[in-house]
Short mmCIF file of N, CA and C in Angstrom, two decimals:
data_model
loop_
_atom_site.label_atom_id
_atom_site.label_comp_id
_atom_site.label_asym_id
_atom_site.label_seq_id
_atom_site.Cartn_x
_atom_site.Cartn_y
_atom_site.Cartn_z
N UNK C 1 -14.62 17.46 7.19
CA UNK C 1 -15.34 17.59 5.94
C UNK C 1 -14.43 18.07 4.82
N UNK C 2 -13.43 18.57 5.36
CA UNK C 2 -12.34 19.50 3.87
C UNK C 2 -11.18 18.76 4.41
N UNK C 3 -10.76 17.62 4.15
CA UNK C 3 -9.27 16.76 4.79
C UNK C 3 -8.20 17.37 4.06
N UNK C 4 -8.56 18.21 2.96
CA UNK C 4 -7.01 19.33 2.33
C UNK C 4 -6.90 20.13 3.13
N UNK C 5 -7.61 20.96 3.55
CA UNK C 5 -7.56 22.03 4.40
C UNK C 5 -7.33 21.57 6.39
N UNK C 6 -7.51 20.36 6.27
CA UNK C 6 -6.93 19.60 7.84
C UNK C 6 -5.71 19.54 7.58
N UNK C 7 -5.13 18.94 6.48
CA UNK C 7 -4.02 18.55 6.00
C UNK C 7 -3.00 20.00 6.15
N UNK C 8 -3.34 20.95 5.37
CA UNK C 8 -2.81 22.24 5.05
C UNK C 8 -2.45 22.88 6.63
N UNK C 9 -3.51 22.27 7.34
CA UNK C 9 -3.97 23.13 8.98
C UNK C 9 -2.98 22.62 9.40
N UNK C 10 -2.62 21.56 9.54
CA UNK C 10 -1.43 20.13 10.17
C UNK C 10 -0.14 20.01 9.48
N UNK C 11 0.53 20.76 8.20
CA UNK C 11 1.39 20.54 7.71
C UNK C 11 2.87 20.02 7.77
N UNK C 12 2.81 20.63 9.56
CA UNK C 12 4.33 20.46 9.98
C UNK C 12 4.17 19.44 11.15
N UNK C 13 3.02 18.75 11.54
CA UNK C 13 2.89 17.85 11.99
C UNK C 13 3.32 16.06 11.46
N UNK C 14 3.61 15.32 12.23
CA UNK C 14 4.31 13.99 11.71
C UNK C 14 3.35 13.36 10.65
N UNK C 15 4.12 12.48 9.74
CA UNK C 15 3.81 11.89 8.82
C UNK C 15 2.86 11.11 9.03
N UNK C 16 2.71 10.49 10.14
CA UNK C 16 1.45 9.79 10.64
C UNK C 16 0.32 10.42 10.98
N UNK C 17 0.24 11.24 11.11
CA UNK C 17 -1.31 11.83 11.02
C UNK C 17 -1.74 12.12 10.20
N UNK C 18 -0.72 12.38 8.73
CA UNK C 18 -1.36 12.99 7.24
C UNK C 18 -2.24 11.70 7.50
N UNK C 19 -3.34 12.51 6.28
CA UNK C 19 -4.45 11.60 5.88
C UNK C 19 -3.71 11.34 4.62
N UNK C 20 -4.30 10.09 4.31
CA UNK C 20 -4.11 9.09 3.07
C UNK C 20 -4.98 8.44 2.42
N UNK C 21 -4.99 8.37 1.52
CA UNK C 21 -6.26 7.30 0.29
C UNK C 21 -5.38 5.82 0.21
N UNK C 22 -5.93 5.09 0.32
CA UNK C 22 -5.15 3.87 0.31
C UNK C 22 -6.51 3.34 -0.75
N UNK C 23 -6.02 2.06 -1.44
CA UNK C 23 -7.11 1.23 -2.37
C UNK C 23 -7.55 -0.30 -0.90
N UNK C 24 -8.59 -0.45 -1.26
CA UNK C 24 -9.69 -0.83 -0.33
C UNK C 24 -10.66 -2.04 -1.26
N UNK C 25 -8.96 -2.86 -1.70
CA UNK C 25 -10.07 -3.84 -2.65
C UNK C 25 -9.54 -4.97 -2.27
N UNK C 26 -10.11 -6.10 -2.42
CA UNK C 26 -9.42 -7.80 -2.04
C UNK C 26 -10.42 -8.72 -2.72
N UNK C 27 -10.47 -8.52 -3.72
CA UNK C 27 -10.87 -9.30 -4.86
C UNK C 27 -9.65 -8.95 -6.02
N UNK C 28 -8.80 -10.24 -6.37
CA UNK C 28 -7.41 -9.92 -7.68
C UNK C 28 -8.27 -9.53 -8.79
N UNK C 29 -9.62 -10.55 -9.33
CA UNK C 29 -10.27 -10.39 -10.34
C UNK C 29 -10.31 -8.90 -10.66
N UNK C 30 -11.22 -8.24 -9.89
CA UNK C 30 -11.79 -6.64 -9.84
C UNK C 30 -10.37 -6.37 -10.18
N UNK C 31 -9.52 -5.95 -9.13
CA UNK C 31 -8.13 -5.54 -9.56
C UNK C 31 -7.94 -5.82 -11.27
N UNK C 32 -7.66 -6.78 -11.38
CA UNK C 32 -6.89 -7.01 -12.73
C UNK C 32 -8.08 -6.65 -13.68
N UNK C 33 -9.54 -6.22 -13.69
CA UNK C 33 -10.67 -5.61 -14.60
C UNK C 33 -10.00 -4.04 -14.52
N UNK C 34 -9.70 -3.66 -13.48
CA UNK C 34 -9.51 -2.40 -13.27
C UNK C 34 -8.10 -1.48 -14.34
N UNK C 35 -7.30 -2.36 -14.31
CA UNK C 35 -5.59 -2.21 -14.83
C UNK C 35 -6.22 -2.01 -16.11
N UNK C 36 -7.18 -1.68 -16.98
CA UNK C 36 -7.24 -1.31 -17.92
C UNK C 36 -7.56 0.07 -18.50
N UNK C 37 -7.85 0.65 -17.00
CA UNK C 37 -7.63 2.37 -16.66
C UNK C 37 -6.19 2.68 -16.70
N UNK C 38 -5.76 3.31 -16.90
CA UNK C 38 -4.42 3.86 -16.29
C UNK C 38 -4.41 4.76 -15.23
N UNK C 39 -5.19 5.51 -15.32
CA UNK C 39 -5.75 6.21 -13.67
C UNK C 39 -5.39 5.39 -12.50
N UNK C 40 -6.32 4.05 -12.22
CA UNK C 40 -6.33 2.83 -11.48
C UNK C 40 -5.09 1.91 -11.46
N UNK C 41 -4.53 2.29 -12.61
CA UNK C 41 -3.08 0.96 -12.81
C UNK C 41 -2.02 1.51 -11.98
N UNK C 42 -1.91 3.26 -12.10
CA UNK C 42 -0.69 3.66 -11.59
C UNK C 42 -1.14 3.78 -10.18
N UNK C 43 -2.30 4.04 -9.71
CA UNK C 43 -2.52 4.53 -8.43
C UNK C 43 -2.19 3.12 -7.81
N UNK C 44 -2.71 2.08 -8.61
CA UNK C 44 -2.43 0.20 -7.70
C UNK C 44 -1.14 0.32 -7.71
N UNK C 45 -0.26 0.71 -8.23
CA UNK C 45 0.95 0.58 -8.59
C UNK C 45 2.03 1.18 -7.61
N UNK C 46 1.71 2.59 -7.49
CA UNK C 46 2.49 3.19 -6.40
C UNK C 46 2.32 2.92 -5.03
N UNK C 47 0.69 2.82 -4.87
CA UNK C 47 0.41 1.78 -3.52
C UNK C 47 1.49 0.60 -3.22
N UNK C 48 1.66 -0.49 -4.34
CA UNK C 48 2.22 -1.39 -4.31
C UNK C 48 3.76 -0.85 -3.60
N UNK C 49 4.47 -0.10 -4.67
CA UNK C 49 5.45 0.51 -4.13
C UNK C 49 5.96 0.75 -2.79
N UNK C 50 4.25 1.84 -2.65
CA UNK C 50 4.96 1.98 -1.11
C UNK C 50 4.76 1.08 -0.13
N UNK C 51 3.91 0.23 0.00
CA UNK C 51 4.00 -1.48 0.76
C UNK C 51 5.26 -1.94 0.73
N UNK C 52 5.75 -2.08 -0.29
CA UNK C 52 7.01 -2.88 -0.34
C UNK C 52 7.86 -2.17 0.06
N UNK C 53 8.17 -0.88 0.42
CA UNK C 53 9.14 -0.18 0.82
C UNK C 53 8.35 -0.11 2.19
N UNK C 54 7.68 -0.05 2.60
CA UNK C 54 7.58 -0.09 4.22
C UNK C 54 7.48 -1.44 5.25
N UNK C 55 7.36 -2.56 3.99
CA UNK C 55 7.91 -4.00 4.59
C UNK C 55 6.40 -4.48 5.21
N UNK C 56 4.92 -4.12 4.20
CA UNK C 56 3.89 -4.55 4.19
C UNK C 56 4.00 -5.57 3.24
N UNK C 57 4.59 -5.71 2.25
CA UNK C 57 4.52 -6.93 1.17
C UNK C 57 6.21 -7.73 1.29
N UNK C 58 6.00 -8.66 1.32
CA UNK C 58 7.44 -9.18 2.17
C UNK C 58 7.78 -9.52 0.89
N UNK C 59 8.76 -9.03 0.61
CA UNK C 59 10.04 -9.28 -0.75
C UNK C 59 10.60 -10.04 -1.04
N UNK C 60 11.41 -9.85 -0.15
CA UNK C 60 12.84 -11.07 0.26
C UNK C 60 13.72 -11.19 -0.98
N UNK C 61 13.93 -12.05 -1.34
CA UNK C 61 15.09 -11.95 -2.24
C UNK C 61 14.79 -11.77 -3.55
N UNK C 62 13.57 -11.22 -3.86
CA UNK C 62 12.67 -10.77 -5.11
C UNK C 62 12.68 -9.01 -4.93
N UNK C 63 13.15 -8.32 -3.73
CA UNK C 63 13.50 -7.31 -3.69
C UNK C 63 14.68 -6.64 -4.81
N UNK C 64 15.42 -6.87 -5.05
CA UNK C 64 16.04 -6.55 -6.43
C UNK C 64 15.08 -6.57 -7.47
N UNK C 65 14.57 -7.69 -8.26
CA UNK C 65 14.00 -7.75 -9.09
C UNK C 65 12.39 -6.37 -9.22
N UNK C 66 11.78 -5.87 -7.75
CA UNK C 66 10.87 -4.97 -7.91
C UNK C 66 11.85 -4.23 -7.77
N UNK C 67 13.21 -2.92 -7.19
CA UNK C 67 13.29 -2.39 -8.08
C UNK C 67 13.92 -2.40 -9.15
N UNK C 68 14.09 -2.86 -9.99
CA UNK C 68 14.45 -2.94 -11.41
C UNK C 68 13.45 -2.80 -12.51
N UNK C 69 12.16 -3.13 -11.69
CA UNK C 69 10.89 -2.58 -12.31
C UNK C 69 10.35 -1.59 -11.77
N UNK C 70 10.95 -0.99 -11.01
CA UNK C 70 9.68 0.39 -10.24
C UNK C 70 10.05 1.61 -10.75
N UNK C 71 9.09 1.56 -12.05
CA UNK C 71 9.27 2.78 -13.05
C UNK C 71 7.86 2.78 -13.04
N UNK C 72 6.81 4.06 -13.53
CA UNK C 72 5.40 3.65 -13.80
C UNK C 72 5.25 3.39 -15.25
N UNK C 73 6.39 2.86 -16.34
CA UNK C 73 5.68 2.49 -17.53
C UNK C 73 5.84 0.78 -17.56
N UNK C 74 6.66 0.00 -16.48
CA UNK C 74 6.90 -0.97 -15.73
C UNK C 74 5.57 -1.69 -15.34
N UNK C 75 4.65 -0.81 -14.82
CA UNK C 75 3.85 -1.18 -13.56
C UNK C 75 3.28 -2.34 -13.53
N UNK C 76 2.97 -3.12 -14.51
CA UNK C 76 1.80 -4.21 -14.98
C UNK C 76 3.03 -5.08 -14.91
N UNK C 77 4.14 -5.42 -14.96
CA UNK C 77 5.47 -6.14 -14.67
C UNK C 77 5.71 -6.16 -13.10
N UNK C 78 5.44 -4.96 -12.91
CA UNK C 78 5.84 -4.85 -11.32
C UNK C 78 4.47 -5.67 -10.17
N UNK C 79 3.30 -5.03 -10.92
CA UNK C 79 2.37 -5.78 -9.74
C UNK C 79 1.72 -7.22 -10.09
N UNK C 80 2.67 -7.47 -11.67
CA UNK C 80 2.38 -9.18 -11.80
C UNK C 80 3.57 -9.49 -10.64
N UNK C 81 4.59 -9.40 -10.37
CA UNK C 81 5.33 -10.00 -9.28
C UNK C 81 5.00 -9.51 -8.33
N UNK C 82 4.61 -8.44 -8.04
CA UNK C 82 4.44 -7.97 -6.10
C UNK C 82 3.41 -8.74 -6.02
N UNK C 83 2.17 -8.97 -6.81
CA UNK C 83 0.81 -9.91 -6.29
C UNK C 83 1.35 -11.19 -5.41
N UNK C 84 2.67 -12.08 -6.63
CA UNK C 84 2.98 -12.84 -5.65
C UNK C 84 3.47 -13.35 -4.72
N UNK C 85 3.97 -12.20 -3.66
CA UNK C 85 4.64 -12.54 -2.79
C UNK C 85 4.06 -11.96 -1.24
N UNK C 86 4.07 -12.57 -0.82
CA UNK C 86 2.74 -12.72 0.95
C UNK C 86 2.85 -10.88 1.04
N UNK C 87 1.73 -10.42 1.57
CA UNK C 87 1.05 -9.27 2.27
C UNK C 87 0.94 -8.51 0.78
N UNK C 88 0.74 -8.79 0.07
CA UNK C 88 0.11 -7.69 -1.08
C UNK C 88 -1.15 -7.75 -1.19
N UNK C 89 -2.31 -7.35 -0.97
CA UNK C 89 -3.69 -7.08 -0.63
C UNK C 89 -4.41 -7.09 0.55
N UNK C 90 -3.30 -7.17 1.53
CA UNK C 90 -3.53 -7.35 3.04
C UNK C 90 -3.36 -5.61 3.84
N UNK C 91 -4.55 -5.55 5.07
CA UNK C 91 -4.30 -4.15 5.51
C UNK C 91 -3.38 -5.06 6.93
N UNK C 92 -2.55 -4.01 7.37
CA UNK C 92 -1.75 -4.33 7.96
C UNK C 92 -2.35 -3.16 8.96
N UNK C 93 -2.68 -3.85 10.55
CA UNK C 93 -2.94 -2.55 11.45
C UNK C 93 -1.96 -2.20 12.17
N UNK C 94 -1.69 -1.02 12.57
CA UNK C 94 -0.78 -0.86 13.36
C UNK C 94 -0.91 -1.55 14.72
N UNK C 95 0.09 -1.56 15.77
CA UNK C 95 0.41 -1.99 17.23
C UNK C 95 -1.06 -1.45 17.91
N UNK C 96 -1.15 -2.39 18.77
CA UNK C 96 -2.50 -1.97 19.90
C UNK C 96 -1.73 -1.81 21.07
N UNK C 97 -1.16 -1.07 21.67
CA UNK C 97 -0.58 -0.86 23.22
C UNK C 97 -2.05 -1.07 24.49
N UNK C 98 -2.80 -1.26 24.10
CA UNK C 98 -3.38 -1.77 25.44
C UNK C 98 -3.44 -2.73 25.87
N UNK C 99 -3.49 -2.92 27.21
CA UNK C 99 -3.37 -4.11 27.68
C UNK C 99 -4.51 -4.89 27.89
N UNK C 100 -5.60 -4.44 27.28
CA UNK C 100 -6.97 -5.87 27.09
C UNK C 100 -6.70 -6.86 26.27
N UNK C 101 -5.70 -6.35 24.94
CA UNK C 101 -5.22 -7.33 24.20
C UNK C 101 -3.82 -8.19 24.76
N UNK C 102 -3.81 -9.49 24.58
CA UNK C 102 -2.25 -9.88 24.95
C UNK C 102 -1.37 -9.04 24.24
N UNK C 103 -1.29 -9.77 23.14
CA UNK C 103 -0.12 -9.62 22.20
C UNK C 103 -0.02 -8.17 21.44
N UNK C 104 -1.12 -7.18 21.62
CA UNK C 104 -1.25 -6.26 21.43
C UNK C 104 -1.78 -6.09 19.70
N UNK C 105 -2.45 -7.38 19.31
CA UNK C 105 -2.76 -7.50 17.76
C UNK C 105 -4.42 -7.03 17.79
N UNK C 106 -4.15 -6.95 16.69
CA UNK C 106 -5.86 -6.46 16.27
C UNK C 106 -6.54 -7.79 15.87
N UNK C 107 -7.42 -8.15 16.27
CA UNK C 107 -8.08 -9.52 16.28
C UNK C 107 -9.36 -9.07 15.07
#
């Protein structure tokens, strides 16, 4: 019920158990209504960021070009190009190690 105070309780525990707010949208429209907050622009924005630095939004040779924009007065530059390149609005689950699944994917 208090995830600061889980958080605070857990501090020196691994990065993977912090709790996180992630954005929870897959409609571009809504998105791009939204970018007229700045609240909403930077929060889409650093999300974006950190996707692309953990190799959820596949770059590839457009990796230079985001960072050269990953500043937050950038951002509306930055997530007109991260939109287009594969896994940007996609949740990515982690590994399933059990063995009911083959391949160990989340179906």
């Amino acid at each position: 019920e208090y995830p600061h105070n889980l958080y605070i309780q857990n501090y020196s525990t691994a990065t993977s158990t912090c709790l996180s707010i992630r954005k929870w949208l897959f409609s571009l429209n809504k998105e791009l209504t939204l970018m007229s907050d700045t609240q909403a622009t930077s929060y889409i924005f650093w999300q974006a960021v950190d996707e692309v630095n953990r190799g959820y939004i596949h770059a590839g040779e457009r990796l230079y070009q985001l960072k050269a924009l990953q500043d937050n007065t950038r951002a509306a530059e930055y997530l007109k190009l991260a939109r287009e390149l594969p896994g940007y609005g996609e949740v990515v689950f982690p590994h399933c190690a059990c063995d009911s699944r083959k391949d160990g994917h989340v179906i």
